[in-house]
């Protein structure tokens, strides 16, 4: 019998003539195709689509969906990604016909409710950031970085200053240098010191009047809050540069510290991380940005404004960098973020961060006996452990541990990031996990480190696909099925 829990493709299930739907014959006279589409533009025959019945299609996709891990099925401590539980209530709100069925070109007066919601979201995001001017347009965190750097570039152009450099610490996410390059800047790496914070001497050495922006992730990707940030802002501002806060780690400081108060001029949020939007499958996410009043002049348009009790999509910004995204951004994700913020309120948001930090410190206190944590006695909402001693003594790598965790029913933590920690395992439990779940995860890690290295090198043993060739998969992906290539092996 065919194992339905397999990667058998619909193409391989196909039987000539089998159909998933039967339509009545067409009862209106059909014009000859040749009258409508010139021969040169027509295909020689129908495309070779799989011919399958409805139950086969449903079983195929339902079974495929169970081959993966998700926040709804497993603990997912993927550091930096904040894989908190996405409450189903926000999904229902975003799916309400009055929201989901709106046409993006509907006249403003017919979508006042949605515009009011987006306007209030702008206010809430600006308040949490301590930066009052907001654009909801960017489609993801990385896109928010790019947009903000374009805003900075427009600002310096307007001032008549030719600044060429964007700086960021070596622990930064890869999107930081990528965004800097895409926005037309040269990228310069600043070293971290032994404690994992910005090396102030290295920063001072690289600061000159060519600096446009210093990008900092704070709390950092090591899960540490860099208390030097105000001093960094002071010296960068003194050189005429701007501070960009990569807000991916806002889950640690909601309602506790505001980036605008500790020196940031611009930041992005990742609502799919911090505000429990669903992520995965490549999106959609969102990457709203908040900037100072001055920089607000350059934000993409339209921005939602309130005029005499009416909400309008305002384009009255002559210095604007223009659009970065169709319509007003990924509204479905923004609606979920709005529901999340309204549900928790100011006190609730603070509790979110306090519990996220508490959970991470609890899990760190259990894990550090198995895997040392090189930086910090305490952490914020995540921590970075290292498998370097295990590798040295037993040849067991962070990748081996990550793969074996799958057999124990846990999604792996983030591995090999940040680059400043060898054999890094970046672990972020989030506030939505229970003590029992974290205990079970620590227990599994402990049991794995007692297992034989051979067993771990071949892990996972319980998944359909064990160890794909990751280099080949990234460099030479096979994106389509053909009879010659056959099924992915
Ligand atoms: C996730 C993340 C980003 C990129 O955000 P996306 O929404 O995935 O584009 C940038 N910086 C850090 C530190 C992140 O964790």
Coordinates of C-alpha atoms and ligand atoms in Angstrom, one line a residue:
X1 CA 0.0 0.0 0.0
X2 CA 1.2 3.5 -0.8
X3 CA 2.3 5.3 2.3
X4 CA 0.2 8.5 2.2
X5 CA 2.5 10.2 4.7
X6 CA 5.1 10.6 2.1
X7 CA 6.4 13.1 -0.4
X8 CA 4.5 11.5 -3.2
X9 CA 3.5 14.3 -5.5
X10 CA 0.2 15.0 -7.1
X11 CA 1.8 14.5 -10.4
X12 CA 2.6 10.9 -9.4
X13 CA -0.9 10.3 -8.2
X14 CA -2.3 11.5 -11.6
X15 CA -4.5 9.2 -13.7
X16 CA -5.6 10.2 -17.2
X17 CA -9.1 11.5 -17.2
X18 CA -9.6 11.7 -13.5
X19 CA -11.3 14.9 -12.3
X20 CA -12.0 16.7 -9.0
X21 CA -15.1 18.5 -10.4
X22 CA -17.7 17.9 -13.0
X23 CA -19.1 21.0 -14.7
X24 CA -22.3 21.0 -16.8
X25 CA -21.8 21.7 -20.5
X26 CA -21.5 25.3 -21.4
X27 CA -24.9 26.7 -22.4
X28 CA -23.8 29.9 -24.1
X29 CA -22.4 30.0 -27.5
X30 CA -18.6 30.0 -27.3
X31 CA -16.7 32.0 -29.8
X32 CA -14.0 30.1 -31.7
X33 CA -10.7 30.4 -29.7
X34 CA -9.0 31.4 -32.9
X35 CA -11.2 34.5 -33.0
X36 CA -10.1 35.6 -29.6
X37 CA -6.4 34.7 -29.3
X38 CA -3.9 34.7 -32.2
X39 CA -2.4 31.3 -33.0
X40 CA 1.1 32.5 -32.1
X41 CA 0.0 33.3 -28.5
X42 CA -1.7 29.9 -28.0
X43 CA -0.2 26.8 -26.4
X44 CA 0.0 23.6 -28.4
X45 CA -2.2 21.8 -25.9
X46 CA -3.4 21.9 -22.3
X47 CA -0.6 22.1 -19.6
X48 CA 0.3 18.7 -18.1
X49 CA -1.6 19.3 -14.8
X50 CA -2.1 16.4 -12.4
X51 CA -5.5 14.6 -13.0
X52 CA -6.8 13.7 -9.5
X53 CA -10.0 13.5 -7.5
X54 CA -10.9 15.8 -4.7
X55 CA -10.2 13.4 -1.8
X56 CA -6.7 12.8 -3.2
X57 CA -6.0 16.5 -3.3
X58 CA -7.3 17.1 0.2
X59 CA -5.4 14.1 1.6
X60 CA -2.3 15.1 -0.2
X61 CA -2.2 18.7 1.2
X62 CA -3.5 17.7 4.7
X63 CA -0.8 15.1 5.0
X64 CA 1.9 17.4 3.7
X65 CA 0.9 19.9 6.3
X66 CA 1.5 17.4 9.1
X67 CA 5.1 16.8 8.0
X68 CA 6.2 20.2 9.3
X69 CA 6.4 21.6 12.8
X70 CA 4.4 24.7 13.7
X71 CA 3.6 26.8 16.8
X72 CA 0.2 25.1 16.9
X73 CA 1.8 21.6 17.1
X74 CA 5.2 22.0 18.8
X75 CA 7.4 24.1 21.1
X76 CA 9.3 26.3 18.7
X77 CA 12.2 28.1 20.5
X78 CA 13.6 29.7 17.4
X79 CA 15.8 32.5 18.8
X80 CA 15.3 36.0 17.3
X81 CA 12.1 34.9 15.6
X82 CA 9.8 35.1 18.6
X83 CA 7.6 32.2 17.7
X84 CA 4.9 32.9 20.3
X85 CA 1.5 31.4 20.1
X86 CA -0.8 33.2 17.6
X87 CA -4.2 33.4 19.3
X88 CA -7.0 32.3 17.0
X89 CA -9.1 35.2 18.1
X90 CA -7.0 37.6 16.1
X91 CA -7.3 35.4 13.1
X92 CA -11.1 35.6 13.3
X93 CA -11.0 39.4 13.6
X94 CA -8.8 39.8 10.6
X95 CA -11.1 37.4 8.6
X96 CA -14.3 39.5 9.4
X97 CA -15.9 40.3 6.0
X98 CA -15.9 44.0 6.9
X99 CA -12.1 43.8 6.8
X100 CA -11.1 40.8 4.7
X101 CA -13.5 41.6 1.8
X102 CA -12.6 45.3 1.4
X103 CA -11.2 46.3 -1.9
X104 CA -7.9 48.2 -1.7
X105 CA -9.2 50.8 -4.2
X106 CA -12.5 51.5 -2.3
X107 CA -13.0 55.2 -1.8
X108 CA -11.8 56.6 1.5
X109 CA -15.3 57.5 2.7
X110 CA -16.3 53.8 2.5
X111 CA -13.4 52.4 4.5
X112 CA -13.4 54.8 7.5
X113 CA -13.5 51.9 9.9
X114 CA -10.3 50.3 8.5
X115 CA -8.6 53.7 8.3
X116 CA -9.5 54.5 11.9
X117 CA -8.0 51.1 12.9
X118 CA -4.8 51.8 11.0
X119 CA -4.6 55.3 12.4
X120 CA -4.9 54.1 16.0
X121 CA -2.3 51.4 15.2
X122 CA 0.1 54.2 14.0
X123 CA -0.5 56.0 17.3
X124 CA 0.1 52.9 19.4
X125 CA 3.3 51.9 17.6
X126 CA 4.6 55.5 17.9
X127 CA 3.9 55.5 21.6
X128 CA 5.6 52.2 22.3
X129 CA 8.6 53.3 20.2
X130 CA 8.8 56.8 21.6
X131 CA 9.0 57.9 18.0
X132 CA 5.9 59.7 16.7
X133 CA 6.0 59.4 12.9
X134 CA 4.9 56.1 11.6
X135 CA 4.6 54.2 8.3
X136 CA 2.7 51.0 8.1
X137 CA 3.8 50.3 4.5
X138 CA 6.9 48.0 4.7
X139 CA 6.2 44.4 4.1
X140 CA 8.6 42.8 6.6
X141 CA 11.3 43.8 9.1
X142 CA 14.0 43.7 6.4
X143 CA 11.9 45.9 4.2
X144 CA 11.4 48.3 7.2
X145 CA 15.2 48.6 7.5
X146 CA 15.5 49.4 3.8
X147 CA 12.7 51.9 4.0
X148 CA 14.2 53.7 7.0
X149 CA 17.6 53.8 5.4
X150 CA 16.0 55.4 2.3
X151 CA 14.4 57.9 4.6
X152 CA 17.8 58.6 6.2
X153 CA 19.3 59.0 2.7
X154 CA 16.6 61.4 1.7
X155 CA 17.1 63.4 4.9
X156 CA 20.9 63.8 4.2
X157 CA 20.3 64.6 0.5
X158 CA 17.9 67.4 1.7
X159 CA 20.5 68.7 4.0
X160 CA 23.0 68.6 1.2
X161 CA 25.3 66.2 3.0
X162 CA 26.9 63.3 1.2
X163 CA 27.2 60.6 3.9
X164 CA 28.2 57.2 2.6
X165 CA 28.5 54.8 5.6
X166 CA 26.2 52.6 7.6
X167 CA 27.7 50.9 10.7
X168 CA 26.5 47.9 12.7
X169 CA 28.0 45.5 15.2
X170 CA 29.3 42.1 14.2
X171 CA 26.4 40.4 16.0
X172 CA 23.8 42.1 13.7
X173 CA 21.3 40.1 11.6
X174 CA 22.4 39.6 8.0
X175 CA 19.5 41.9 6.9
X176 CA 21.3 44.9 8.3
X177 CA 24.3 44.9 5.9
X178 CA 22.0 43.8 3.1
X179 CA 19.6 46.7 3.7
X180 CA 22.5 49.2 3.9
X181 CA 23.9 48.0 0.5
X182 CA 20.5 48.1 -1.1
X183 CA 20.0 51.6 0.1
X184 CA 23.2 52.6 -1.6
X185 CA 25.5 52.9 1.5
X186 CA 28.9 51.3 2.3
X187 CA 28.6 48.9 5.2
X188 CA 31.2 48.9 8.0
X189 CA 31.2 46.3 10.8
X190 CA 31.9 47.3 14.4
X191 CA 33.4 44.7 16.7
X192 CA 31.8 43.4 19.9
X193 CA 33.8 43.3 23.1
X194 CA 34.3 40.2 25.3
X195 CA 31.0 40.8 27.0
X196 CA 29.1 40.8 23.7
X197 CA 28.4 44.6 23.7
X198 CA 29.5 47.2 21.2
X199 CA 33.3 47.7 21.4
X200 CA 33.3 51.5 22.1
X201 CA 37.0 51.9 21.0
X202 CA 36.3 50.2 17.7
X203 CA 33.2 52.4 17.2
X204 CA 35.1 55.6 18.0
X205 CA 37.8 54.6 15.5
X206 CA 35.2 54.0 12.7
X207 CA 33.1 57.1 13.4
X208 CA 33.8 60.0 11.1
X209 CA 31.7 62.6 9.2
X210 CA 30.8 60.0 6.6
X211 CA 28.6 58.2 9.0
X212 CA 24.9 58.2 8.0
X213 CA 23.4 55.6 10.3
X214 CA 24.5 53.3 13.1
X215 CA 22.2 50.3 13.2
X216 CA 21.9 48.5 16.5
X217 CA 19.7 45.6 17.7
X218 CA 19.0 46.3 21.3
X219 CA 18.3 44.0 23.1
X220 CA 21.0 42.4 20.9
X221 CA 20.9 39.1 19.2
X222 CA 22.8 37.7 22.2
X223 CA 19.7 38.5 24.3
X224 CA 21.5 41.3 26.2
X225 CA 20.6 44.9 26.6
X226 CA 23.5 47.2 25.7
X227 CA 23.4 49.9 28.4
X228 CA 26.0 51.9 26.3
X229 CA 23.2 52.7 23.8
X230 CA 22.6 56.3 25.1
X231 CA 26.3 57.0 25.0
X232 CA 26.5 55.5 21.5
X233 CA 23.6 57.7 20.4
X234 CA 25.4 60.7 21.9
X235 CA 28.6 60.2 20.0
X236 CA 26.9 59.2 16.7
X237 CA 24.6 62.3 16.9
X238 CA 27.7 64.4 17.6
X239 CA 29.0 63.3 14.2
X240 CA 25.7 64.2 12.6
X241 CA 24.7 60.5 12.2
X242 CA 21.4 58.8 13.0
X243 CA 20.6 55.8 15.1
X244 CA 18.5 52.9 13.7
X245 CA 17.1 50.4 16.1
X246 CA 16.5 47.0 14.7
X247 CA 13.3 46.2 16.7
X248 CA 13.2 42.5 16.2
X249 CA 13.7 42.1 19.9
X250 CA 11.0 44.5 21.1
X251 CA 9.4 41.5 22.9
X252 CA 11.8 42.1 25.8
X253 CA 11.1 45.7 26.4
X254 CA 7.4 46.6 25.6
X255 CA 6.2 49.3 27.9
X256 CA 9.5 49.1 29.8
X257 CA 12.0 51.0 27.6
X258 CA 11.3 53.1 24.5
X259 CA 13.9 53.2 21.7
X260 CA 13.1 56.9 21.2
X261 CA 14.0 57.6 24.8
X262 CA 17.3 55.7 24.6
X263 CA 18.5 57.5 21.5
X264 CA 17.0 55.9 18.4
X265 CA 15.9 58.1 15.5
X266 CA 14.3 55.3 13.5
X267 CA 13.2 51.7 14.1
X268 CA 11.1 48.9 12.7
X269 CA 8.8 46.4 14.3
X270 CA 8.2 42.8 13.3
X271 CA 4.5 42.4 14.1
X272 CA 4.8 38.7 13.1
X273 CA 7.3 38.4 16.0
X274 CA 6.4 40.8 18.7
X275 CA 2.6 41.1 18.1
X276 CA 2.0 37.4 17.5
X277 CA 1.2 37.6 13.8
X278 CA 1.5 34.3 12.1
X279 CA 4.8 33.8 10.3
X280 CA 6.2 31.1 8.2
X281 CA 5.7 29.9 4.7
X282 CA 7.5 33.1 3.6
X283 CA 5.0 35.5 4.9
X284 CA 3.2 37.8 4.7
X285 CA 4.7 39.8 7.5
X286 CA 4.9 43.5 8.1
X287 CA 7.6 45.9 9.0
X288 CA 6.1 49.2 10.2
X289 CA 8.7 51.9 10.9
X290 CA 8.6 54.7 13.5
X291 CA 10.9 57.8 13.1
X292 CA 11.4 61.2 14.7
X293 CA 9.1 64.1 13.9
X294 CA 11.8 65.6 11.6
X295 CA 12.4 62.4 9.7
X296 CA 8.6 62.0 9.4
X297 CA 8.7 64.4 6.4
X298 CA 10.4 61.7 4.3
X299 CA 8.2 58.7 5.2
X300 CA 6.5 56.8 2.3
X301 CA 3.1 58.0 1.4
X302 CA 0.2 57.5 1.9
X303 CA 0.2 57.9 5.7
X304 CA -3.2 57.7 7.5
X305 CA -4.2 61.1 8.9
X306 CA -7.2 62.3 10.8
X307 CA -8.8 65.6 9.6
X308 CA -12.0 66.9 11.2
X309 CA -13.0 63.5 12.4
X310 CA -12.3 61.9 9.0
X311 CA -9.6 59.6 8.2
X312 CA -7.7 60.2 5.0
X313 CA -4.8 58.5 3.1
X314 CA -2.6 61.6 3.0
X315 CA 0.0 62.1 0.3
X316 CA 0.8 65.8 1.2
X317 CA 4.5 65.2 1.9
X318 CA 6.7 66.8 -0.8
X319 CA 9.9 65.3 0.7
X320 CA 8.4 61.7 0.8
X321 CA 10.5 58.9 -0.6
X322 CA 7.3 57.7 -2.3
X323 CA 5.7 54.3 -2.1
X324 CA 7.5 51.2 -1.0
X325 CA 4.5 48.9 -1.1
X326 CA 1.2 48.7 -2.9
X327 CA -1.8 50.2 -1.1
X328 CA -1.3 50.6 2.7
X329 CA 0.9 47.6 3.5
X330 CA 0.0 44.1 4.5
X331 CA -3.3 45.1 6.2
X332 CA -4.2 41.5 7.3
X333 CA -1.1 41.3 9.5
X334 CA -1.6 44.9 10.8
X335 CA -5.2 44.1 11.8
X336 CA -3.9 41.1 13.9
X337 CA -1.3 43.4 15.5
X338 CA -4.0 46.0 16.3
X339 CA -6.1 43.2 18.0
X340 CA -3.1 42.0 19.9
X341 CA -2.3 45.5 21.2
X342 CA -5.9 46.3 22.1
X343 CA -6.3 43.0 23.9
X344 CA -3.3 43.5 26.1
X345 CA -3.3 47.2 26.7
X346 CA -0.4 49.0 28.3
X347 CA -0.2 46.9 31.4
X348 CA -0.7 43.7 29.5
X349 CA 2.1 44.5 27.1
X350 CA 4.5 45.1 29.9
X351 CA 3.5 41.8 31.4
X352 CA 4.2 40.2 28.0
X353 CA 7.8 41.4 28.1
X354 CA 8.3 40.6 31.8
X355 CA 7.1 37.0 31.3
X356 CA 9.1 36.6 28.1
X357 CA 12.2 37.7 30.0
X358 CA 11.3 35.5 33.0
X359 CA 10.8 32.4 30.8
X360 CA 14.1 32.9 29.0
X361 CA 16.0 33.3 32.3
X362 CA 14.3 30.2 33.7
X363 CA 15.2 28.1 30.6
X364 CA 18.7 29.5 30.6
X365 CA 19.2 28.5 34.2
X366 CA 18.3 24.9 33.2
X367 CA 20.2 24.8 29.9
X368 CA 23.5 26.4 30.9
X369 CA 24.5 23.3 32.9
X370 CA 24.3 21.3 29.6
X371 CA 25.4 23.9 27.2
X372 CA 27.4 26.9 28.5
X373 CA 26.1 30.4 27.9
X374 CA 29.2 32.5 27.2
X375 CA 27.6 36.0 27.6
X376 CA 25.8 37.2 30.6
X377 CA 24.6 35.9 33.9
X378 CA 21.1 37.0 33.1
X379 CA 19.4 37.4 29.7
X380 CA 16.5 39.4 28.2
X381 CA 14.0 37.4 26.1
X382 CA 16.5 35.0 24.6
X383 CA 19.9 33.6 25.2
X384 CA 22.7 32.1 23.2
X385 CA 24.3 28.8 24.4
X386 CA 27.2 27.1 22.7
X387 CA 27.9 23.5 21.8
X388 CA 31.6 24.2 21.3
X389 CA 32.8 22.1 24.3
X390 CA 30.6 19.2 23.1
X391 CA 32.2 19.5 19.6
X392 CA 35.7 19.6 21.1
X393 CA 35.2 16.6 23.4
X394 CA 32.8 14.4 21.4
X395 CA 32.6 15.8 17.9
X396 CA 28.9 16.7 18.4
X397 CA 27.9 19.9 16.7
X398 CA 25.1 22.4 17.3
X399 CA 23.5 21.0 14.0
X400 CA 23.5 17.5 15.5
X401 CA 21.7 18.7 18.6
X402 CA 19.2 20.7 16.5
X403 CA 18.5 17.8 14.3
X404 CA 18.1 15.3 17.2
X405 CA 15.7 17.7 19.0
X406 CA 13.2 17.1 16.1
X407 CA 13.0 13.4 17.1
X408 CA 12.0 14.5 20.6
X409 CA 9.2 16.6 19.2
X410 CA 10.8 20.0 19.6
X411 CA 11.5 22.5 16.8
X412 CA 15.2 23.3 16.9
X413 CA 16.5 26.6 18.2
X414 CA 18.3 29.0 15.9
X415 CA 21.8 27.6 15.2
X416 CA 25.0 29.3 14.1
X417 CA 23.7 32.8 14.7
X418 CA 24.9 35.2 15.9
X419 CA 28.2 34.6 14.1
X420 CA 30.2 35.8 17.2
X421 CA 29.4 32.7 19.2
X422 CA 30.9 29.3 17.9
X423 CA 28.4 26.5 17.6
X424 CA 25.7 28.9 18.7
X425 CA 22.3 27.8 19.8
X426 CA 20.0 30.8 20.2
X427 CA 17.0 29.9 22.4
X428 CA 13.9 31.9 22.8
X429 CA 10.9 30.3 24.6
X430 CA 8.6 33.4 24.6
X431 CA 6.0 34.2 27.2
X432 CA 3.4 31.9 25.8
X433 CA 5.1 28.7 27.0
X434 CA 4.5 26.9 30.3
X435 CA 7.1 25.8 32.8
X436 CA 6.3 22.2 32.0
X437 CA 7.1 22.7 28.3
X438 CA 10.4 24.3 29.1
X439 CA 11.3 21.6 31.6
X440 CA 10.6 18.9 29.0
X441 CA 12.8 20.8 26.5
X442 CA 15.7 21.0 28.9
X443 CA 15.2 17.3 29.8
X444 CA 15.3 16.4 26.1
X445 CA 18.5 18.4 25.6
X446 CA 20.1 16.6 28.6
X447 CA 19.2 13.2 27.3
X448 CA 20.5 14.0 23.8
X449 CA 23.9 15.0 25.2
X450 CA 24.1 11.6 26.8
X451 CA 23.5 9.8 23.5
X452 CA 26.2 8.4 21.2
X453 CA 27.7 10.8 18.8
X454 CA 27.0 8.4 15.9
X455 CA 23.3 8.4 16.7
X456 CA 23.3 12.2 16.7
X457 CA 25.3 12.6 13.4
X458 CA 22.5 10.7 11.6
X459 CA 19.6 12.4 13.3
X460 CA 16.7 13.1 12.8
X461 CA 15.5 9.5 12.7
X462 CA 11.8 10.0 12.9
X463 CA 11.2 12.5 10.1
X464 CA 10.4 11.7 6.5
X465 CA 13.4 13.6 5.2
X466 CA 16.5 13.4 7.4
X467 CA 19.4 15.6 6.3
X468 CA 19.0 17.4 3.1
X469 CA 22.2 18.8 1.5
X470 CA 21.7 22.3 2.7
X471 CA 24.4 23.8 0.5
X472 CA 22.9 22.2 -2.6
X473 CA 19.4 23.1 -1.5
X474 CA 20.4 26.8 -1.2
X475 CA 22.7 27.0 -4.3
X476 CA 21.0 24.7 -6.7
X477 CA 17.3 24.4 -5.6
X478 CA 15.1 22.2 -7.8
X479 CA 12.0 24.4 -8.1
X480 CA 9.9 22.2 -10.3
X481 CA 9.0 18.6 -10.9
X482 CA 9.6 17.0 -14.3
X483 CA 9.4 13.4 -15.2
X484 CA 13.2 13.3 -15.7
X485 CA 14.0 14.9 -12.3
X486 CA 11.4 12.8 -10.5
X487 CA 10.4 13.2 -7.0
X488 CA 12.7 15.0 -4.5
X489 CA 14.8 12.4 -2.7
Ligands
LIG1 C1 13.8 38.7 12.0 C2 14.9 39.7 12.1 C3 15.1 40.7 11.1 C4 14.3 40.6 9.7 O1 13.0 40.7 9.9 P1 12.0 40.0 8.8 O2 10.6 40.4 9.3 O3 12.2 38.6 8.9 O4 12.3 40.6 7.5 C5 16.0 41.6 11.2 N1 16.8 41.7 12.4 C6 16.7 40.8 13.4 C7 17.5 40.9 14.6 C8 15.7 39.7 13.2 O5 15.6 38.8 14.2

